[in-house]
Coordinates of N, CA and C in Angstrom, one line a residue:
X209 N -23.0 -3.9 -0.5 CA -21.6 -4.5 -0.4 C -21.2 -4.5 1.1
X210 N -21.1 -5.7 1.7 CA -20.9 -5.9 3.1 C -19.5 -5.5 3.5
X211 N -18.5 -6.0 2.8 CA -17.1 -5.6 3.0 C -16.3 -5.5 1.7
X212 N -15.2 -4.8 1.8 CA -14.3 -4.6 0.6 C -12.9 -4.7 1.1
X213 N -12.1 -5.6 0.5 CA -10.7 -5.8 0.8 C -9.9 -5.2 -0.3
X214 N -9.2 -4.1 0.0 CA -8.4 -3.4 -1.0 C -6.9 -3.9 -0.8
X215 N -6.3 -4.5 -1.8 CA -5.0 -5.1 -1.7 C -4.0 -4.1 -2.4
X216 N -3.0 -3.7 -1.7 CA -1.9 -2.9 -2.2 C -0.9 -3.8 -2.9
X217 N -1.0 -3.9 -4.3 CA -0.2 -4.8 -5.0 C 1.3 -4.5 -4.9
X218 N 1.7 -3.2 -4.9 CA 3.1 -2.9 -4.8 C 3.7 -3.3 -3.5
X219 N 2.9 -3.2 -2.4 CA 3.4 -3.6 -1.1 C 3.7 -5.1 -1.1
X220 N 2.9 -5.9 -1.7 CA 3.1 -7.3 -1.8 C 4.3 -7.6 -2.6
X221 N 4.4 -7.0 -3.8 CA 5.4 -7.3 -4.8 C 6.8 -6.9 -4.3
X222 N 6.9 -5.7 -3.7 CA 8.2 -5.2 -3.3 C 8.8 -6.0 -2.1
X223 N 7.9 -6.3 -1.2 CA 8.3 -7.1 0.0 C 8.8 -8.5 -0.5
X224 N 8.1 -9.1 -1.4 CA 8.4 -10.4 -1.8 C 9.7 -10.4 -2.7
X225 N 9.9 -9.3 -3.4 CA 11.1 -9.2 -4.3 C 12.4 -9.2 -3.4
X226 N 12.3 -8.5 -2.3 CA 13.5 -8.4 -1.5 C 13.6 -9.5 -0.4
X227 N 12.5 -10.1 -0.1 CA 12.5 -11.1 0.9 C 12.8 -12.5 0.4
X228 N 12.4 -12.8 -0.9 CA 12.7 -14.1 -1.5 C 13.8 -13.9 -2.5
X229 N 14.8 -14.7 -2.4 CA 15.9 -14.6 -3.3 C 16.1 -15.9 -4.1
X230 N 16.8 -15.8 -5.3 CA 17.2 -16.9 -6.1 C 16.0 -17.8 -6.5
X231 N 15.0 -17.2 -6.9 CA 13.8 -18.0 -7.4 C 13.6 -17.6 -8.9
X232 N 13.8 -18.6 -9.8 CA 13.6 -18.3 -11.2 C 12.8 -19.4 -11.9
X233 N 12.4 -19.2 -13.1 CA 11.7 -20.2 -13.9 C 12.7 -20.9 -14.7
X234 N 12.3 -21.8 -15.6 CA 13.2 -22.6 -16.4 C 14.0 -21.8 -17.4
X235 N 13.6 -20.6 -17.6 CA 14.3 -19.7 -18.5 C 15.3 -18.8 -17.8
X236 N 15.4 -19.0 -16.5 CA 16.3 -18.2 -15.7 C 15.7 -16.8 -15.3
X237 N 14.4 -16.6 -15.5 CA 13.8 -15.3 -15.2 C 13.3 -15.3 -13.8
X238 N 13.5 -14.1 -13.1 CA 13.1 -14.0 -11.7 C 11.6 -14.2 -11.5
X239 N 11.2 -14.9 -10.5 CA 9.8 -15.2 -10.2 C 9.5 -14.9 -8.8
X240 N 10.4 -14.4 -8.0 CA 10.3 -14.3 -6.6 C 9.2 -13.3 -6.2
X241 N 9.1 -12.2 -6.8 CA 8.0 -11.2 -6.5 C 6.7 -11.7 -6.8
X242 N 6.6 -12.3 -8.0 CA 5.3 -12.9 -8.5 C 4.8 -14.0 -7.5
X243 N 5.7 -14.9 -7.1 CA 5.4 -16.0 -6.2 C 4.8 -15.4 -4.9
X244 N 5.5 -14.5 -4.3 CA 5.1 -13.9 -3.1 C 3.8 -13.1 -3.2
X245 N 3.6 -12.4 -4.4 CA 2.4 -11.7 -4.6 C 1.2 -12.7 -4.6
X246 N 1.3 -13.8 -5.4 CA 0.2 -14.7 -5.5 C -0.1 -15.3 -4.2
X247 N 0.9 -15.7 -3.4 CA 0.7 -16.3 -2.1 C 0.0 -15.3 -1.2
X248 N 0.3 -14.0 -1.2 CA -0.3 -13.0 -0.4 C -1.7 -12.8 -0.8
X249 N -2.0 -12.7 -2.1 CA -3.4 -12.6 -2.5 C -4.3 -13.8 -2.0
X250 N -3.7 -14.9 -2.2 CA -4.4 -16.2 -1.9 C -4.6 -16.2 -0.3
X251 N -3.7 -15.7 0.4 CA -3.8 -15.7 1.9 C -4.9 -14.9 2.3
X252 N -5.1 -13.7 1.7 CA -6.2 -12.8 2.1 C -7.5 -13.5 1.8
X253 N -7.7 -14.1 0.6 CA -8.9 -14.8 0.3 C -9.2 -16.0 1.2
X254 N -8.1 -16.7 1.5 CA -8.3 -17.9 2.4 C -8.6 -17.5 3.8
X255 N -7.9 -16.5 4.3 CA -8.1 -16.1 5.7 C -9.4 -15.3 6.0
X256 N -9.8 -14.6 5.0 CA -11.0 -13.7 5.3 C -12.2 -13.9 4.5
X257 N -12.1 -14.7 3.4 CA -13.3 -15.0 2.6 C -14.1 -13.7 2.3
X258 N -13.4 -12.7 1.7 CA -14.1 -11.4 1.5 C -15.2 -11.5 0.5
X259 N -16.2 -10.7 0.7 CA -17.4 -10.7 -0.2 C -17.0 -9.9 -1.5
X260 N -16.1 -8.9 -1.3 CA -15.6 -8.1 -2.5 C -14.1 -7.8 -2.3
X261 N -13.3 -7.9 -3.3 CA -11.9 -7.7 -3.3 C -11.4 -7.0 -4.5
X262 N -10.4 -6.1 -4.4 CA -9.8 -5.4 -5.6 C -8.3 -5.2 -5.3
X263 N -7.5 -5.5 -6.3 CA -6.1 -5.3 -6.2 C -5.7 -4.0 -6.9
X264 N -4.9 -3.2 -6.3 CA -4.6 -1.9 -6.9 C -3.2 -1.7 -7.2
X265 N -2.9 -1.3 -8.4 CA -1.5 -1.1 -8.9 C -1.2 0.3 -9.2
X266 N 0.1 0.7 -9.1 CA 0.5 2.0 -9.6 C 0.3 2.1 -11.1
X267 N -0.1 3.3 -11.6 CA -0.3 3.4 -13.0 C 1.0 3.9 -13.7
X268 N 1.1 3.8 -15.0 CA 2.2 4.4 -15.7 C 2.4 5.8 -15.5
X269 N 3.6 6.3 -15.3 CA 3.9 7.7 -15.1 C 3.1 8.2 -13.8
X270 N 3.1 7.4 -12.8 CA 2.2 7.6 -11.6 C 2.7 8.8 -10.8
X271 N 3.9 9.3 -10.9 CA 4.4 10.4 -10.1 C 4.0 11.7 -10.7
X272 N 3.4 11.7 -11.9 CA 3.2 13.0 -12.6 C 2.4 14.0 -11.8
X273 N 1.3 13.6 -11.2 CA 0.5 14.6 -10.5 C 1.2 15.2 -9.3
X274 N 2.0 14.4 -8.6 CA 2.7 14.8 -7.4 C 3.9 15.7 -7.7
X275 N 4.6 15.3 -8.8 CA 5.8 16.1 -9.1 C 5.4 17.5 -9.7
X276 N 4.2 17.6 -10.1 CA 3.7 19.0 -10.5 C 3.7 19.9 -9.3
X277 N 3.3 19.3 -8.2 CA 3.2 20.0 -6.9 C 4.6 20.2 -6.3
X278 N 5.4 19.1 -6.3 CA 6.7 19.1 -5.7 C 7.7 18.4 -6.6
X279 N 8.5 19.1 -7.4 CA 9.3 18.4 -8.4 C 10.3 17.4 -7.8
X280 N 10.7 17.6 -6.5 CA 11.7 16.7 -6.0 C 11.1 15.4 -5.3
X281 N 9.7 15.2 -5.5 CA 9.1 14.1 -5.0 C 9.7 12.8 -5.5
X282 N 10.1 11.9 -4.5 CA 10.8 10.6 -4.8 C 12.0 10.7 -5.7
X283 N 12.6 11.9 -5.7 CA 13.8 12.1 -6.6 C 15.0 11.3 -6.1
X284 N 14.9 10.9 -4.8 CA 16.0 10.1 -4.2 C 15.9 8.6 -4.6
X285 N 14.9 8.2 -5.3 CA 14.7 6.8 -5.6 C 15.3 6.4 -7.0
X286 N 15.9 5.2 -7.0 CA 16.3 4.7 -8.3 C 15.1 4.0 -9.0
X287 N 15.2 3.8 -10.3 CA 14.1 3.1 -11.0 C 13.9 1.7 -10.5
X288 N 12.7 1.2 -10.8 CA 12.4 -0.2 -10.4 C 13.2 -1.2 -11.2
X289 N 13.8 -2.2 -10.5 CA 14.6 -3.2 -11.2 C 13.9 -3.8 -12.4
X290 N 14.6 -4.1 -13.5 CA 14.0 -4.6 -14.7 C 13.2 -5.9 -14.4
X291 N 13.8 -6.8 -13.6 CA 13.2 -8.1 -13.4 C 11.9 -8.0 -12.6
X292 N 11.8 -6.8 -11.8 CA 10.6 -6.6 -11.0 C 9.5 -6.0 -11.9
X293 N 9.9 -5.2 -12.9 CA 8.9 -4.6 -13.9 C 8.2 -5.7 -14.6
X294 N 9.0 -6.7 -15.0 CA 8.3 -7.8 -15.8 C 7.4 -8.6 -14.9
X295 N 7.7 -8.8 -13.6 CA 6.9 -9.5 -12.7 C 5.6 -8.7 -12.3
X296 N 5.7 -7.4 -12.4 CA 4.6 -6.5 -12.1 C 3.5 -6.7 -13.2
X297 N 4.0 -6.8 -14.4 CA 3.0 -7.1 -15.5 C 2.4 -8.5 -15.4
X298 N 3.2 -9.5 -15.0 CA 2.7 -10.8 -14.8 C 1.7 -10.9 -13.6
X299 N 1.9 -10.0 -12.6 CA 0.9 -10.0 -11.5 C -0.4 -9.5 -12.0
X300 N -0.4 -8.6 -12.9 CA -1.7 -8.2 -13.5 C -2.3 -9.3 -14.3
X301 N -1.5 -10.0 -15.0 CA -2.0 -11.2 -15.8 C -2.6 -12.2 -14.8
X302 N -2.0 -12.4 -13.7 CA -2.5 -13.4 -12.8 C -3.9 -13.0 -12.3
X303 N -4.0 -11.7 -11.9 CA -5.4 -11.2 -11.5 C -6.4 -11.4 -12.6
X304 N -6.0 -11.2 -13.8 CA -7.0 -11.3 -14.9 C -7.4 -12.8 -15.1
X305 N -6.4 -13.7 -15.1 CA -6.7 -15.1 -15.3 C -7.4 -15.7 -14.1
X306 N -7.1 -15.2 -12.9 CA -7.8 -15.7 -11.7 C -9.2 -15.1 -11.5
X307 N -9.5 -14.1 -12.3 CA -10.8 -13.5 -12.1 C -10.9 -12.6 -10.9
X308 N -9.8 -12.0 -10.5 CA -9.7 -11.1 -9.4 C -9.7 -9.7 -10.0
X309 N -10.7 -8.8 -9.6 CA -10.7 -7.5 -10.1 C -9.4 -6.7 -9.7
X310 N -8.9 -5.9 -10.6 CA -7.7 -5.1 -10.3 C -7.9 -3.7 -11.0
X311 N -7.2 -2.7 -10.5 CA -7.3 -1.4 -11.0 C -5.9 -0.8 -11.2
X312 N -5.7 -0.2 -12.3 CA -4.5 0.6 -12.6 C -4.9 1.8 -13.5
X313 N -4.4 3.0 -13.1 CA -4.9 4.2 -13.8 C -3.6 5.0 -14.2
X314 N -3.5 5.3 -15.5 CA -2.3 6.1 -15.9 C -2.2 7.4 -15.1
X315 N -1.0 7.8 -14.7 CA -0.6 9.0 -14.0 C -1.1 9.1 -12.6
X316 N -1.6 7.9 -12.1 CA -2.1 7.9 -10.7 C -1.4 6.8 -9.9
X317 N -1.0 7.2 -8.7 CA -0.3 6.3 -7.8 C -1.4 5.4 -7.1
X318 N -1.0 4.2 -6.7 CA -1.9 3.2 -6.1 C -2.5 3.8 -4.8
X319 N -1.7 4.6 -4.1 CA -2.2 5.2 -2.8 C -3.4 6.1 -3.1
X320 N -3.4 6.8 -4.2 CA -4.5 7.7 -4.5 C -5.7 6.9 -4.9
X321 N -5.5 5.9 -5.6 CA -6.6 5.0 -6.0 C -7.2 4.3 -4.7
X322 N -6.4 3.8 -3.9 CA -6.8 3.2 -2.6 C -7.6 4.2 -1.8
X323 N -7.1 5.4 -1.7 CA -7.9 6.4 -0.9 C -9.2 6.7 -1.5
X324 N -9.3 6.8 -2.8 CA -10.5 7.2 -3.5 C -11.5 6.0 -3.4
X325 N -11.1 4.8 -3.6 CA -12.0 3.6 -3.4 C -12.5 3.5 -2.0
X326 N -11.6 3.7 -1.1 CA -11.9 3.6 0.4 C -13.0 4.6 0.8
X327 N -12.8 5.9 0.4 CA -13.8 6.9 0.7 C -15.1 6.6 0.0
X328 N -15.1 6.2 -1.2 CA -16.3 5.9 -2.0 C -17.1 4.8 -1.3
X329 N -16.4 3.7 -0.9 CA -17.1 2.6 -0.2 C -17.5 2.9 1.2
X330 N -16.7 3.7 1.9 CA -17.1 4.1 3.2 C -18.4 4.9 3.2
X331 N -18.6 5.8 2.3 CA -19.8 6.6 2.1 C -21.0 5.7 1.9
X332 N -20.8 4.5 1.4 CA -21.9 3.6 1.1 C -22.2 2.7 2.3
X333 N -21.4 2.9 3.4 CA -21.6 2.1 4.6 C -20.9 0.7 4.6
X334 N -20.0 0.6 3.7 CA -19.2 -0.7 3.6 C -18.0 -0.6 4.6
X335 N -17.7 -1.8 5.1 CA -16.5 -2.0 5.9 C -15.3 -2.3 5.0
X336 N -14.2 -1.5 5.2 CA -13.1 -1.6 4.3 C -11.9 -2.1 5.0
X337 N -11.2 -3.0 4.4 CA -10.0 -3.6 4.9 C -8.8 -3.4 3.9
X338 N -7.9 -2.5 4.3 CA -6.8 -2.1 3.4 C -5.6 -3.0 3.7
X339 N -5.2 -3.9 2.8 CA -4.1 -4.8 3.0 C -2.9 -4.2 2.5
X340 N -2.1 -3.6 3.4 CA -0.9 -2.9 3.1 C -0.1 -2.7 4.4
X341 N 1.2 -2.4 4.2 CA 2.0 -2.0 5.3 C 2.5 -0.5 5.2
X342 N 1.9 0.2 4.3 CA 2.2 1.6 4.0 C 1.6 2.6 5.1
X343 N 2.5 3.2 5.9 CA 2.0 4.0 7.0 C 1.2 5.2 6.4
X344 N 1.5 5.7 5.2 CA 0.7 6.8 4.7 C -0.8 6.5 4.6
X345 N -1.2 5.3 4.5 CA -2.6 4.9 4.3 C -3.3 4.9 5.7
X346 N -2.5 5.1 6.8 CA -3.2 5.1 8.1 C -4.1 6.3 8.2
X347 N -3.9 7.3 7.4 CA -4.8 8.5 7.4 C -6.2 8.2 7.0
X348 N -6.4 7.0 6.4 CA -7.8 6.6 5.9 C -8.5 5.9 7.0
X349 N -7.9 5.4 8.1 CA -8.5 4.6 9.1 C -9.6 5.4 9.8
X350 N -10.7 4.7 10.0 CA -11.9 5.3 10.7 C -12.7 4.1 11.3
X351 N -13.9 4.5 11.7 CA -14.8 3.4 12.3 C -15.1 2.3 11.3
X352 N -15.0 2.6 10.0 CA -15.3 1.6 9.0 C -14.1 1.2 8.2
X353 N -12.9 1.7 8.5 CA -11.7 1.4 7.7 C -10.6 1.0 8.7
X354 N -10.0 -0.2 8.4 CA -8.8 -0.6 9.1 C -7.8 -1.1 8.1
X355 N -6.6 -1.2 8.6 CA -5.5 -1.8 7.7 C -5.1 -3.2 8.3
X356 N -4.7 -4.0 7.3 CA -4.3 -5.4 7.7 C -2.9 -5.6 7.1
X357 N -2.0 -6.0 7.9 CA -0.6 -6.3 7.5 C -0.5 -7.9 7.4
X358 N -0.7 -8.4 6.2 CA -0.7 -9.8 6.0 C 0.7 -10.4 6.3
X359 N 1.7 -9.6 6.3 CA 3.1 -10.1 6.5 C 3.4 -10.2 8.0
X360 N 2.5 -9.7 8.8 CA 2.7 -9.7 10.3 C 1.5 -10.5 10.9
X361 N 1.2 -11.7 10.3 CA 0.2 -12.5 10.9 C -1.2 -11.8 10.9
X362 N -1.5 -11.1 9.9 CA -2.7 -10.4 9.7 C -3.0 -9.4 10.9
X363 N -1.9 -8.6 11.2 CA -2.0 -7.6 12.2 C -3.0 -6.5 11.8
X364 N -4.0 -6.3 12.6 CA -5.0 -5.3 12.3 C -4.6 -3.9 12.9
X365 N -4.6 -2.9 12.1 CA -4.3 -1.5 12.6 C -5.6 -0.7 12.5
X366 N -6.1 -0.4 13.7 CA -7.3 0.5 13.8 C -6.9 1.8 14.4
X367 N -7.8 2.7 14.7 CA -7.5 4.0 15.3 C -6.7 3.8 16.6
X368 N -7.0 2.9 17.4 CA -6.3 2.6 18.7 C -4.9 2.2 18.4
X369 N -4.7 1.4 17.4 CA -3.3 0.9 17.1 C -2.5 2.0 16.5
X370 N -3.1 2.9 15.7 CA -2.3 4.1 15.2 C -1.8 4.9 16.4
X371 N -2.7 5.2 17.3 CA -2.3 6.0 18.5 C -1.2 5.3 19.3
X372 N -1.3 4.0 19.4 CA -0.3 3.2 20.1 C 1.1 3.3 19.4
X373 N 1.1 3.2 18.1 CA 2.3 3.1 17.3 C 2.9 4.5 17.1
X374 N 2.1 5.5 16.7 CA 2.6 6.8 16.3 C 2.3 7.9 17.3
X375 N 1.4 7.6 18.2 CA 1.0 8.7 19.2 C 0.1 9.7 18.7
X376 N -0.6 9.4 17.6 CA -1.5 10.4 17.0 C -2.8 9.7 16.5
X377 N -3.8 10.5 16.1 CA -5.0 10.0 15.6 C -4.8 9.8 14.0
X378 N -5.5 8.9 13.4 CA -5.4 8.7 12.0 C -5.5 10.0 11.1
X379 N -6.4 10.8 11.5 CA -6.6 12.1 10.7 C -5.5 13.0 10.9
X380 N -4.5 12.8 11.8 CA -3.4 13.6 12.0 C -2.1 13.1 11.3
X381 N -2.3 12.0 10.5 CA -1.1 11.4 9.9 C -0.5 12.4 8.8
X382 N -1.3 13.1 8.1 CA -0.8 14.0 7.1 C 0.1 15.1 7.8
X383 N -0.4 15.7 8.9 CA 0.3 16.7 9.6 C 1.6 16.1 10.2
X384 N 1.4 14.9 10.7 CA 2.6 14.2 11.4 C 3.7 14.1 10.4
X385 N 3.4 13.6 9.2 CA 4.4 13.4 8.1 C 5.0 14.8 7.6
X386 N 4.1 15.8 7.6 CA 4.5 17.1 7.1 C 5.5 17.7 8.1
X387 N 5.3 17.5 9.4 CA 6.2 18.0 10.4 C 7.6 17.3 10.4
X388 N 7.5 16.0 10.5 CA 8.8 15.2 10.6 C 9.4 14.9 9.2
X389 N 8.7 15.0 8.1 CA 9.2 14.7 6.8 C 9.1 13.2 6.6
X390 N 9.3 12.8 5.3 CA 9.2 11.4 4.9 C 10.4 11.1 4.0
X391 N 11.4 10.5 4.5 CA 12.6 10.3 3.7 C 12.4 9.4 2.5
X392 N 11.4 8.4 2.7 CA 11.2 7.4 1.6 C 10.6 8.1 0.4
X393 N 9.9 9.3 0.6 CA 9.4 10.0 -0.6 C 10.1 11.3 -0.9
X394 N 11.2 11.5 -0.1 CA 12.1 12.7 -0.3 C 11.3 14.0 0.1
X395 N 10.5 13.8 1.1 CA 9.7 15.0 1.6 C 10.4 15.6 2.8
X396 N 10.9 16.8 2.7 CA 11.6 17.4 3.9 C 10.6 17.8 5.0
X397 N 11.0 17.7 6.2 CA 10.2 18.1 7.3 C 10.8 19.4 7.9
X398 N 10.4 19.7 9.1 CA 11.0 20.8 9.9 C 12.3 20.3 10.4
X399 N 13.4 21.0 10.2 CA 14.7 20.5 10.7 C 14.7 20.3 12.2
X400 N 15.2 19.2 12.6 CA 15.3 18.9 14.0 C 14.0 18.3 14.6
X401 N 13.0 18.2 13.9 CA 11.7 17.6 14.4 C 11.5 16.2 14.0
X402 N 11.5 15.3 15.0 CA 11.4 13.9 14.7 C 10.0 13.4 15.1
X403 N 9.7 12.1 15.1 CA 8.4 11.6 15.4 C 7.9 11.9 16.8
X404 N 8.7 11.9 17.8 CA 8.2 12.2 19.1 C 7.8 13.6 19.3
X405 N 8.6 14.5 18.7 CA 8.2 16.0 18.8 C 7.0 16.3 17.9
X406 N 6.9 15.6 16.8 CA 5.7 15.8 15.9 C 4.4 15.4 16.7
X407 N 4.5 14.2 17.3 CA 3.4 13.6 18.0 C 3.0 14.5 19.2
X408 N 4.0 15.0 19.9 CA 3.8 15.8 21.0 C 3.1 17.1 20.6
X409 N 3.5 17.8 19.5 CA 2.9 19.0 19.1 C 1.4 18.7 18.7
X410 N 1.2 17.6 18.0 CA -0.2 17.3 17.6 C -1.1 17.0 18.7
X411 N -0.5 16.4 19.8 CA -1.3 16.1 21.0 C -1.7 17.4 21.7
X412 N -0.9 18.4 21.6 CA -1.3 19.7 22.2 C -2.3 20.4 21.3

């Protein structure tokens, strides 16, 4: 397997849901997220002609494993909007009908699947391209793994770019987030420690 493009479905769907407004079908049902998702998937295939591609979705009850470790994980988030839930199912249908492989695993978040697939493929000598804008996934970047942000003109994030943006090495991302916390996931950091302080400590 020469290369593998791993597409973060939720990254595509959420961005499209909030970026595209007032798009419905003849029944008045929202189609904005689905439309953006399909365009994003097609853009990856058109721009890169990947030899292998897989789309990864969050599984049902995907927070289960993490809330066992930390019950307050993502407790600050409201549920997914109903019209987005419907489009999520339609996005899987699109992959099925278009013949595009996709993965969804009960009780497992897409991040964990992406990490598992990435490590598995990397050990086989494959070059991996993770299509997402999720900073958490930067921890996977290596000589064989890069991230591509299709919403920023296919911006490539490699080890050098991670250092430029965050001031750390990819393997330090876990410690970086642990020190400064992660509000989006309701993860507390060390009080008073922001990104600059965290990066400075890790540099030392």
